[in-house]
Coordinates of C-alpha atoms in Angstrom, one line a residue:
Chain S
M1 CA 0.0 0.0 0.0
K2 CA 1.3 3.4 -0.9
E3 CA 1.1 6.6 1.3
L4 CA -1.3 8.1 -1.3
S5 CA -3.7 5.2 -0.9
L6 CA -3.5 5.5 2.9
V7 CA -4.3 9.2 2.7
E8 CA -7.3 8.6 0.3
T9 CA -8.7 5.8 2.5
V10 CA -8.5 7.8 5.7
S11 CA -9.9 11.0 4.0
E12 CA -12.9 9.0 2.8
Y13 CA -13.3 7.6 6.3
L14 CA -13.4 11.2 7.7
D15 CA -15.6 12.5 4.9
A16 CA -18.2 9.8 5.8
R17 CA -18.2 11.2 9.3
S18 CA -19.1 14.7 8.3
F19 CA -15.6 16.1 8.3
H20 CA -14.4 18.6 5.7
T21 CA -11.1 17.1 4.8
V22 CA -8.1 18.6 3.2
T23 CA -4.7 17.1 2.5
E24 CA -1.3 18.6 2.6
L25 CA -2.2 21.5 4.8
P26 CA 0.7 23.8 5.3
F27 CA 1.5 24.3 9.0
L28 CA 4.7 25.6 10.6
Q29 CA 6.8 24.8 7.5
R30 CA 5.4 21.3 7.2
R31 CA 2.4 19.8 5.4
V32 CA -0.1 17.9 7.5
D33 CA -1.2 14.8 5.6
I34 CA -4.9 15.1 6.5
V35 CA -6.9 17.6 8.4
G36 CA -10.6 17.0 9.0
Y37 CA -12.7 19.9 10.2
E38 CA -16.3 19.4 11.5
P39 CA -17.8 22.9 11.4
T40 CA -20.9 22.3 13.5
K41 CA -19.0 21.0 16.5
G42 CA -15.9 22.9 15.6
A43 CA -13.8 19.8 15.9
I44 CA -10.5 19.2 14.2
I45 CA -8.8 15.8 13.6
A46 CA -5.3 15.6 12.1
V47 CA -3.8 12.4 10.7
E48 CA -0.2 11.7 9.7
A49 CA 0.0 8.7 7.4
K50 CA 3.2 6.7 6.8
V51 CA 3.6 3.3 5.2
K52 CA 6.6 2.1 7.3
N53 CA 8.3 4.9 9.3
W54 CA 6.1 5.4 12.3
Q55 CA 8.7 7.6 14.0
S56 CA 8.6 10.1 11.2
A57 CA 4.8 10.1 11.4
F58 CA 5.1 10.5 15.2
R59 CA 7.4 13.6 14.9
Q60 CA 4.9 15.2 12.6
A61 CA 1.9 14.2 14.6
V62 CA 3.2 15.9 17.7
T63 CA 3.2 19.3 16.0
C64 CA -0.5 18.7 15.1
L65 CA -1.3 18.6 18.8
L66 CA -1.0 22.4 18.7
F67 CA -4.2 22.8 16.8
A68 CA -6.2 19.5 16.5
D69 CA -8.5 18.1 19.1
E70 CA -7.4 14.6 18.2
V71 CA -4.3 13.5 16.4
Y72 CA -3.8 10.1 14.8
I73 CA -1.0 8.1 13.1
A74 CA -2.3 6.0 10.2
M75 CA -0.4 2.9 9.0
P76 CA -1.2 -0.1 6.9
T77 CA -2.0 -3.4 8.6
E78 CA 1.3 -5.1 7.6
Y79 CA 3.5 -2.5 9.4
I80 CA 1.4 -1.4 12.2
H81 CA 3.0 -3.8 14.7
R82 CA 6.1 -1.6 14.5
V83 CA 4.5 1.3 16.3
D84 CA 5.6 1.9 19.9
H85 CA 2.2 2.3 21.5
S86 CA 3.5 3.6 24.8
E87 CA 5.5 6.4 23.1
I88 CA 2.5 7.7 21.1
A89 CA 0.1 7.3 24.0
R90 CA 2.4 9.4 26.1
F91 CA 1.2 12.4 24.1
G92 CA -2.4 11.1 23.6
I93 CA -1.9 10.3 19.9
G94 CA -4.2 7.7 18.5
L95 CA -3.6 4.9 16.0
L96 CA -5.5 4.0 12.8
E97 CA -5.0 0.7 11.0
V98 CA -5.6 1.0 7.3
N99 CA -6.3 -1.7 4.7
S100 CA -9.3 -1.4 2.5
S101 CA -11.0 0.3 5.4
V102 CA -10.0 2.1 8.6
H103 CA -9.9 0.6 12.0
V104 CA -9.3 2.6 15.2
V105 CA -6.6 0.6 17.1
F106 CA -6.8 3.1 19.9
K107 CA -8.5 6.4 20.2
A108 CA -6.7 9.7 20.6
V109 CA -7.0 11.6 23.8
S110 CA -8.1 15.3 23.5
S111 CA -5.0 17.4 23.0
H112 CA -3.7 19.4 26.0
Y113 CA -1.4 21.4 23.8
I114 CA -3.9 23.4 21.7
S115 CA -3.0 27.0 21.0
Y116 CA -6.0 29.2 20.0
N117 CA -4.1 31.1 17.4
H118 CA -2.7 28.1 15.7
R119 CA -6.1 26.5 15.7
K120 CA -7.7 29.6 14.1
N121 CA -5.0 29.7 11.5
V122 CA -5.6 26.0 10.6
I123 CA -9.3 26.5 10.3
D124 CA -8.7 29.5 7.9
R125 CA -6.3 27.3 5.9
V126 CA -8.8 24.4 5.7
Q127 CA -11.3 26.8 4.2
W128 CA -8.7 28.3 1.9
L129 CA -7.6 24.9 0.6
E130 CA -11.2 23.9 0.1
M131 CA -11.7 27.0 -2.0
L132 CA -8.5 26.2 -4.1
Q133 CA -9.7 22.7 -4.6
L134 CA -13.1 23.9 -5.8
K135 CA -11.3 26.2 -8.3
G136 CA -9.1 23.3 -9.4
Q137 CA -5.9 25.2 -8.6
Y138 CA -4.7 22.8 -5.9
N139 CA -3.3 19.4 -6.4
A140 CA -2.2 17.9 -3.1
N141 CA -0.8 14.8 -4.8
Q142 CA 1.5 16.7 -7.1
Chain X
M1 CA 48.2 41.3 27.5
P2 CA 45.7 38.6 28.6
I3 CA 42.3 38.8 27.0
N4 CA 39.6 38.5 29.6
K5 CA 36.6 38.2 27.3
P6 CA 36.2 36.1 24.2
L7 CA 36.3 38.1 21.0
H8 CA 32.9 38.1 19.3
L9 CA 33.0 38.1 15.5
M10 CA 29.9 38.3 13.2
R11 CA 30.0 37.3 9.6
L12 CA 27.9 39.3 7.1
G13 CA 26.5 36.7 4.7
V14 CA 24.5 39.0 2.5
H15 CA 24.1 42.7 2.5
A16 CA 20.4 42.4 3.5
E17 CA 21.7 41.4 6.9
Q18 CA 23.2 44.9 7.5
K19 CA 20.4 45.9 9.8
Y20 CA 21.3 43.2 12.3
F21 CA 24.9 44.5 12.4
E22 CA 23.8 48.1 12.9
L23 CA 21.2 47.2 15.6
N24 CA 23.7 45.1 17.5
K25 CA 26.9 46.9 16.9
D26 CA 27.6 47.1 20.6
K27 CA 27.2 43.4 21.0
F28 CA 30.1 42.2 18.9
D29 CA 33.8 43.2 18.2
I30 CA 34.6 42.4 14.6
V31 CA 32.7 42.1 11.3
V32 CA 33.8 39.4 9.0
F33 CA 33.3 39.7 5.2
N34 CA 33.9 37.1 2.7
A35 CA 36.1 38.5 0.0
N36 CA 33.7 37.8 -2.9
L37 CA 30.9 39.8 -1.1
A38 CA 33.3 42.7 -0.3
H39 CA 34.5 42.6 -3.9
H40 CA 31.1 42.3 -5.5
F41 CA 29.5 45.0 -3.3
A42 CA 32.6 47.0 -2.7
S43 CA 31.0 50.4 -2.6
G44 CA 28.2 49.2 -0.3
T45 CA 30.7 47.4 2.0
A46 CA 32.9 50.5 2.2
T47 CA 29.9 52.7 2.9
L48 CA 28.7 50.3 5.6
M49 CA 32.0 50.5 7.4
T50 CA 32.3 54.3 7.1
S51 CA 28.8 55.1 8.1
K52 CA 26.5 52.7 9.9
L53 CA 29.3 50.7 11.4
N54 CA 31.7 53.6 11.6
G55 CA 34.7 52.7 13.8
K56 CA 33.9 49.0 13.9
K57 CA 36.8 46.6 13.3
F58 CA 36.5 44.2 10.3
I59 CA 38.4 41.6 8.5
I60 CA 38.1 40.1 5.0
D61 CA 38.2 36.3 4.6
P62 CA 40.0 35.9 1.2
I63 CA 38.1 32.5 0.7
T64 CA 40.9 31.3 -1.6
H65 CA 40.0 27.7 -0.8
A66 CA 37.0 28.1 -3.1
Y67 CA 39.3 27.8 -6.1
G68 CA 40.8 24.6 -4.9
H69 CA 37.6 22.6 -5.2
H70 CA 36.2 21.2 -8.4
P71 CA 34.7 24.0 -10.4
R72 CA 31.2 22.4 -10.3
Y73 CA 31.0 23.4 -6.6
I74 CA 31.3 27.1 -7.4
M75 CA 29.1 27.1 -10.4
T76 CA 25.5 28.3 -10.8
V77 CA 23.0 26.6 -13.1
S78 CA 20.8 29.1 -14.8
K79 CA 17.1 28.3 -15.4
D80 CA 17.3 29.1 -19.2
G81 CA 19.2 25.9 -19.8
S82 CA 22.5 27.5 -20.7
L83 CA 25.7 25.8 -19.5
P84 CA 26.7 26.2 -15.8
K85 CA 29.2 28.9 -15.1
I86 CA 31.3 30.1 -12.2
K87 CA 29.4 32.3 -9.8
S88 CA 30.0 35.9 -11.0
S89 CA 31.3 37.1 -7.6
L90 CA 33.9 34.3 -7.5
E91 CA 34.9 34.8 -11.1
S92 CA 35.5 38.5 -10.7
L93 CA 37.4 37.9 -7.5
A94 CA 39.6 35.4 -9.3
Y95 CA 40.6 38.0 -11.8
E96 CA 41.3 40.4 -8.9
Y97 CA 43.7 37.8 -7.4
G98 CA 45.3 37.1 -10.8
P99 CA 47.4 34.0 -11.7
P100 CA 47.4 31.2 -10.9
I101 CA 43.7 31.6 -9.8
S102 CA 42.5 33.5 -12.8
T103 CA 44.3 31.1 -15.2
A104 CA 42.7 28.1 -13.6
V105 CA 39.2 29.7 -13.6
S106 CA 39.6 30.8 -17.3
N107 CA 40.5 27.2 -18.1
G108 CA 37.5 25.9 -16.2
R109 CA 39.6 23.9 -13.7
Q110 CA 40.5 24.0 -10.1
V111 CA 43.8 25.3 -8.7
S112 CA 46.2 22.4 -7.9
P113 CA 49.4 22.1 -5.9
N114 CA 51.3 22.0 -9.2
D115 CA 50.3 25.7 -9.7
F116 CA 52.5 26.5 -6.7
S117 CA 55.5 24.3 -7.6
S118 CA 57.9 27.3 -7.3
I119 CA 58.2 30.2 -5.0
K120 CA 57.3 32.8 -7.6
P121 CA 53.6 32.0 -8.0
I122 CA 53.4 31.7 -4.2
E123 CA 54.8 35.2 -3.7
Q124 CA 52.7 36.6 -6.5
F125 CA 49.5 35.1 -5.2
A126 CA 50.2 36.1 -1.6
K127 CA 50.9 39.7 -2.7
S128 CA 47.7 40.0 -4.7
V129 CA 45.5 38.5 -1.9
I130 CA 47.1 40.7 0.8
D131 CA 46.9 43.8 -1.4
F132 CA 43.2 43.2 -2.1
Q133 CA 42.4 43.0 1.6
A134 CA 44.5 46.0 2.6
N135 CA 43.5 48.4 -0.2
F136 CA 40.4 47.4 -2.1
L137 CA 37.7 48.9 0.1
A138 CA 39.5 52.2 0.3
S139 CA 39.7 52.4 -3.4
A140 CA 36.0 51.5 -3.7
I141 CA 34.8 54.8 -2.3
D142 CA 33.9 57.2 -5.0
P143 CA 36.2 60.2 -4.6
S144 CA 33.2 62.5 -5.0
D145 CA 31.5 60.8 -2.0
R146 CA 34.4 61.3 0.3
K147 CA 33.3 64.8 1.2
Y148 CA 30.0 63.4 2.6
I149 CA 31.8 61.1 5.0
T150 CA 32.4 62.7 8.4
L151 CA 35.2 60.3 9.4
A152 CA 38.6 62.0 9.9
D153 CA 40.6 59.2 8.4
I154 CA 38.5 57.2 5.9
D155 CA 41.4 55.1 4.6
A156 CA 42.2 54.0 8.2
A157 CA 38.6 53.1 8.7
L158 CA 38.7 50.8 5.7
K159 CA 41.8 48.9 6.7
P160 CA 41.1 45.5 8.1
D161 CA 41.9 44.8 11.7
F162 CA 44.3 42.1 10.5
L163 CA 45.1 40.5 7.2
I164 CA 44.6 36.8 6.3
A165 CA 47.1 34.8 4.3
P166 CA 45.7 32.8 1.3
Y167 CA 44.9 29.2 2.2
F168 CA 43.6 26.0 0.8
Y169 CA 41.5 23.2 2.3
M170 CA 43.1 20.1 3.7
K171 CA 41.7 16.7 4.2
S172 CA 43.4 13.4 5.1
T173 CA 44.3 12.7 1.5
T174 CA 45.6 16.1 0.7
I175 CA 47.6 17.2 3.7
N176 CA 50.8 16.3 2.0
D177 CA 49.7 18.3 -1.1
W178 CA 48.7 21.5 0.6
L179 CA 50.3 21.8 4.1
E180 CA 53.7 23.0 2.9
I181 CA 52.1 25.3 0.3
N182 CA 49.8 26.8 2.9
T183 CA 52.6 27.5 5.3
K184 CA 54.7 29.0 2.5
L185 CA 51.7 31.3 1.6
V186 CA 51.7 32.6 5.2
A187 CA 55.4 33.3 5.1
A188 CA 55.1 35.0 1.7
S189 CA 52.1 37.1 2.9
K190 CA 54.0 38.3 5.9
K191 CA 56.7 39.8 3.6
V192 CA 54.1 42.0 2.0
A193 CA 51.8 42.7 4.9
D194 CA 53.9 45.8 6.0
D195 CA 53.1 46.6 9.6
S196 CA 49.7 44.9 9.6
N197 CA 49.0 41.8 11.7
L198 CA 48.8 38.7 9.6
Y199 CA 46.7 35.6 10.5
A200 CA 47.0 32.1 9.2
E201 CA 43.6 30.4 8.4
I202 CA 43.6 26.7 8.9
V203 CA 40.8 25.0 7.0
I204 CA 40.5 21.3 7.4
D205 CA 38.1 18.4 7.1
R206 CA 36.5 17.5 10.4
G207 CA 37.7 14.0 10.1
I208 CA 41.2 15.2 10.8
L209 CA 40.1 16.0 14.4
D210 CA 39.7 12.3 14.9
N211 CA 43.2 11.5 13.6
D212 CA 45.8 12.3 16.2
A213 CA 48.8 12.0 13.9
E214 CA 47.3 14.2 11.2
L215 CA 46.0 16.7 13.7
T216 CA 49.3 17.0 15.4
K217 CA 51.2 17.3 12.1
I218 CA 49.0 20.3 11.0
A219 CA 48.9 22.0 14.4
T220 CA 52.7 21.8 14.9
A221 CA 53.4 23.0 11.4
Y222 CA 51.4 26.1 12.1
L223 CA 52.7 26.5 15.6
A224 CA 56.2 26.7 14.1
L225 CA 55.2 29.6 11.9
A226 CA 56.8 32.5 13.7
V227 CA 55.7 34.9 11.1
C228 CA 52.0 34.9 11.7
D229 CA 50.3 36.9 14.5
G230 CA 47.3 34.7 15.0
Y231 CA 45.2 31.7 13.8
L232 CA 41.8 31.3 12.3
L233 CA 40.1 27.9 12.3
W234 CA 37.5 26.6 10.0
I235 CA 36.7 23.0 10.6
S236 CA 34.5 22.1 7.6
D237 CA 31.0 20.9 8.4
L238 CA 31.7 20.6 12.1
S239 CA 28.4 20.6 13.9
E240 CA 29.0 20.9 17.6
H241 CA 25.6 19.4 18.2
Q242 CA 26.2 16.3 16.2
S243 CA 29.9 15.6 16.7
S244 CA 31.3 12.8 18.7
W245 CA 33.3 13.2 21.9
S246 CA 36.6 12.3 20.1
T247 CA 36.0 15.0 17.4
L248 CA 35.3 17.6 20.0
C249 CA 38.3 16.6 22.0
G250 CA 40.3 16.9 18.8
L251 CA 39.1 20.5 18.4
R252 CA 40.1 21.2 22.0
K253 CA 43.5 19.7 21.3
L254 CA 44.0 21.7 18.2
V255 CA 43.2 24.9 20.1
G256 CA 45.5 23.9 22.9
I257 CA 48.5 23.3 20.6
L258 CA 48.0 26.6 18.7
A259 CA 47.4 28.5 22.0
Q260 CA 50.9 27.5 23.1
S261 CA 52.1 30.3 20.7
K262 CA 50.4 32.9 23.0
K263 CA 48.8 34.2 19.8
P264 CA 45.1 34.6 19.2
V265 CA 43.2 31.6 18.0
I266 CA 39.7 32.2 16.6
N267 CA 37.1 29.7 15.4
L268 CA 35.4 31.2 12.3
Y269 CA 32.4 28.8 12.6
G270 CA 31.6 27.9 16.1
G271 CA 28.8 27.7 18.7
Y272 CA 28.7 27.5 22.5
Y273 CA 31.1 24.6 22.7
S274 CA 33.7 26.6 20.9
L275 CA 32.9 29.5 23.2
L276 CA 33.7 27.3 26.2
L277 CA 37.0 26.6 24.7
F278 CA 37.9 30.1 25.6
R279 CA 38.9 28.5 28.9
F280 CA 41.3 26.3 26.9
G281 CA 43.0 28.9 24.8
L282 CA 40.5 29.9 22.1
T283 CA 40.4 33.7 21.8
G284 CA 37.2 34.2 19.8
V285 CA 34.3 32.7 18.0
C286 CA 32.5 33.9 14.8
H287 CA 28.9 33.2 13.7
G288 CA 26.3 34.9 11.5
P289 CA 23.1 36.6 12.4
G290 CA 21.0 33.5 13.3
Y291 CA 23.1 30.9 11.6
G292 CA 26.7 30.1 10.6
E293 CA 27.8 28.1 13.7
D294 CA 29.1 25.5 11.2
R295 CA 29.7 25.5 7.5
D296 CA 30.9 23.1 4.9
V297 CA 33.6 24.3 2.5
I298 CA 31.5 23.0 -0.3
P299 CA 28.4 25.2 -0.6
V300 CA 25.2 23.4 0.1
G301 CA 21.7 24.5 -0.9
G302 CA 19.6 26.5 1.5
G303 CA 16.1 25.3 1.0
L304 CA 13.0 27.0 2.2
P305 CA 13.3 29.1 5.4
V306 CA 12.2 27.5 8.6
S307 CA 11.4 29.3 11.9
K308 CA 13.8 28.5 14.6
Y309 CA 14.1 29.8 18.1
Y310 CA 17.4 29.7 20.0
L311 CA 16.6 27.9 23.3
N312 CA 19.2 29.5 25.5
P313 CA 19.7 26.8 28.2
V314 CA 20.4 24.1 25.6
H315 CA 22.4 26.5 23.3
Q316 CA 20.7 25.4 20.1
R317 CA 18.3 26.8 17.5
L318 CA 15.3 24.6 17.7
L319 CA 12.4 24.4 15.3
F320 CA 9.9 26.9 16.5
R321 CA 7.2 24.2 16.5
D322 CA 9.2 22.2 19.0
V323 CA 9.6 25.1 21.4
Q324 CA 6.0 26.1 20.9
F325 CA 5.1 22.5 21.8
M326 CA 7.0 22.9 25.1
V327 CA 5.3 26.2 25.8
A328 CA 1.9 24.6 25.1
G329 CA 2.8 21.6 27.3
D330 CA 3.5 23.9 30.2
V331 CA 7.1 23.1 30.5
W332 CA 7.4 26.6 32.0
R333 CA 4.6 27.0 34.4
N334 CA 4.3 30.8 33.9
I335 CA 6.0 33.7 32.3
E336 CA 8.4 34.2 35.2
D337 CA 9.7 30.7 34.8
F338 CA 10.3 31.4 31.1
Y339 CA 12.1 34.6 31.8
N340 CA 14.2 33.0 34.5
E341 CA 15.0 29.8 32.7
V342 CA 15.1 30.8 29.0
C343 CA 15.4 34.4 28.2
S344 CA 14.5 37.8 29.7
G345 CA 16.2 39.8 27.0
P346 CA 14.5 42.9 25.5
I347 CA 13.1 41.0 22.5
C348 CA 11.5 38.3 24.5
Q349 CA 10.2 40.8 27.1
D350 CA 8.7 42.9 24.3
V351 CA 7.2 40.0 22.3
L352 CA 5.8 38.0 25.2
S353 CA 4.6 41.1 27.1
G354 CA 4.1 39.0 30.2
D355 CA 2.0 36.3 28.5
L356 CA 3.4 33.0 27.1
E357 CA 0.5 32.9 24.7
N358 CA 2.4 35.5 22.7
F359 CA 5.2 33.1 22.0
I360 CA 3.4 32.3 18.8
K361 CA 4.7 35.6 17.4
F362 CA 8.1 34.1 17.0
G363 CA 6.6 31.6 14.6
E364 CA 4.1 33.6 12.6
E365 CA 4.0 32.5 9.0
N366 CA 2.5 33.2 5.6
V367 CA 1.0 30.6 3.3
R368 CA 1.0 30.6 -0.4
E369 CA 0.0 28.3 -3.3
N370 CA 2.3 27.9 -6.3
K371 CA 1.8 25.6 -9.2
G372 CA -0.6 23.4 -7.3
R373 CA 1.4 23.1 -4.1
T374 CA 1.1 25.0 -0.8
Y375 CA 3.9 26.3 1.3
S376 CA 4.2 28.1 4.6
Y377 CA 7.2 30.2 5.5
P378 CA 8.1 32.6 8.3
T379 CA 6.9 36.2 8.1
T380 CA 9.6 38.9 7.8
E381 CA 8.7 40.0 11.3
A382 CA 9.0 36.5 12.8
R383 CA 12.4 36.1 11.1
Y384 CA 13.5 39.5 12.5
L385 CA 12.3 38.5 16.0
T386 CA 14.0 35.1 16.1
T387 CA 17.2 36.6 14.7
Q388 CA 17.3 39.5 17.2
H389 CA 16.6 37.0 20.0
Y390 CA 19.5 34.8 18.8
L391 CA 21.8 37.8 18.8
E392 CA 20.8 38.8 22.3
A393 CA 21.3 35.2 23.5
K394 CA 24.7 35.0 21.9
A395 CA 25.8 38.3 23.4
K396 CA 24.8 37.0 26.8
E397 CA 26.7 33.7 26.2
F398 CA 29.9 35.7 25.5
N399 CA 29.4 37.6 28.7
D400 CA 28.7 34.5 30.7
V401 CA 31.8 32.7 29.5
A402 CA 33.9 35.7 30.4
E403 CA 32.4 36.1 33.9
K404 CA 31.5 32.6 35.2
D405 CA 33.7 29.8 36.4
L406 CA 34.0 26.9 33.9
K407 CA 32.6 24.5 36.6
V408 CA 29.5 26.6 36.9
L409 CA 29.0 26.7 33.1
I410 CA 29.5 22.9 32.9
E411 CA 27.0 22.4 35.7
Q412 CA 24.5 24.5 33.7
L413 CA 24.9 22.2 30.8
K414 CA 24.2 19.1 33.0
E415 CA 21.1 20.8 34.5
A416 CA 19.8 21.7 31.1
K417 CA 20.1 18.2 29.9
G418 CA 18.2 16.9 32.9
R419 CA 15.6 19.6 32.7
Y420 CA 14.7 19.4 29.0
D421 CA 15.7 16.0 27.7
K422 CA 12.2 14.5 28.3
E423 CA 10.3 17.6 27.3
M424 CA 11.0 17.7 23.6
P425 CA 9.7 14.7 21.6
G426 CA 12.3 13.7 19.1
A427 CA 14.8 16.2 20.5
Q428 CA 18.4 15.1 20.8
L429 CA 20.2 16.7 23.7
R430 CA 22.9 14.1 24.1
Y431 CA 25.3 16.6 22.7
L432 CA 25.2 18.3 26.1
D433 CA 26.6 15.2 27.7
T434 CA 29.2 15.0 24.9
W435 CA 30.2 18.6 25.5
V436 CA 30.6 18.1 29.2
A437 CA 32.7 15.0 28.7
A438 CA 34.9 16.8 26.1
L439 CA 35.5 19.7 28.5
Q440 CA 36.5 17.6 31.5

């Protein structure tokens, strides 16, 4: 399974749960793989997807704790055993197992690190990216 | 006369950085220009030193090593598909230096030891490099502009504090090729340096620090050079934060050997570990405004700018997002803790204004879309704030090293490791242990 497939599968999973999802959202000089925003509840979920390298996903996921209510690492079934559960649980990060569907291995804990300003910036960017996507100017997979 | 405070040198990388030098001119001692910058922007450099930095000492690094690498390393590739060519600033400097540099450049090759097989090209090259440093900036001032400069002695203000002999980079496989030539270039430079002080610049591969025989060979060869008045060190690509204990011990040993001469020894690219070597004979350390604590002799690409905040207790520029994560995780319980533990300098006081929520201002960014991809990059204001904070932190480090006992400074490193090691996910603070071990 490629990272692109992971991202698509998780995006569809969040879309089906009323989240507005965007991919490759720029944040603090990185791009967050998936950000889901649920406007009625004002909830934000961030997901970092990696095929094999969970440490890399973890480092990026930690940054997402600054704006998202829940942060997850998504990995395919065949490599998910590599993840150090205690390390990611230390920061309340959850884990998603992805094959043809998405299975929550363990749920994320609400972030204790949220900064209001970062969160506001991210919501603005979700809306900006949605607009670009509607205009066809944005290709996250490029 | 014993020096009781480390010399603080700052390298101007591009002219756009001038404002940091002007704003902080009381915080450092000597400005360092690379010769290609001074040559390419001669008038601007001369104006800077006679107006905004009036009276400040400066030196010009002749960067002659650049012509000893394969030409591809000093070439630029244009976007129009034309053939790569030597960077214009290095090409024009090569013609200023004359043969054998200009000959090699015009033939599209690097300078080799064979170009210096007799004493004549050595003397000729040394003279042109020394003449350039000594006289070029004074000649760059337009005579009609001199009447607008209030300095009593313009020419004196445009003389470098000391001159630097031409030099070439040495690694394990090329020591035998270049060491003798380099020392001869120092001797030849002294003959034409008149009454100016002359420094020898030692530029070596960091691997040499791990090889005791090679290190000793180079250090003793330069120690024996009675003609030079001081030493400059450039250990290529030496990151003090990533180096092993043996490498850092090698740097300490090199400094110790050269310091036996009782002449100044300055590290041109160094961080806090180098600063602590002040206690072992190092006289000064140079860095740039917010960067330049290490540098490879081979130019490497810059990439997109990233926000970094210098976390004073760990003496490292960390990604803004990592420090913001610590702030958000209440590593500092309140603003007073932050001021006491991290920084209470003017910039931090002003930005934070008593509220840690304002830390976000150090990381503000813009986003843009280009050709279907999105990017975020620090705002101009955020870059200014992080750079100014860095310079304030550096000035404090130089003062601390001058004033505090080495034992106290080492104890602070141990405390910082214990305090912050678990607070930064993915952070590597093992270098603090390595520094402590290399200093004891």
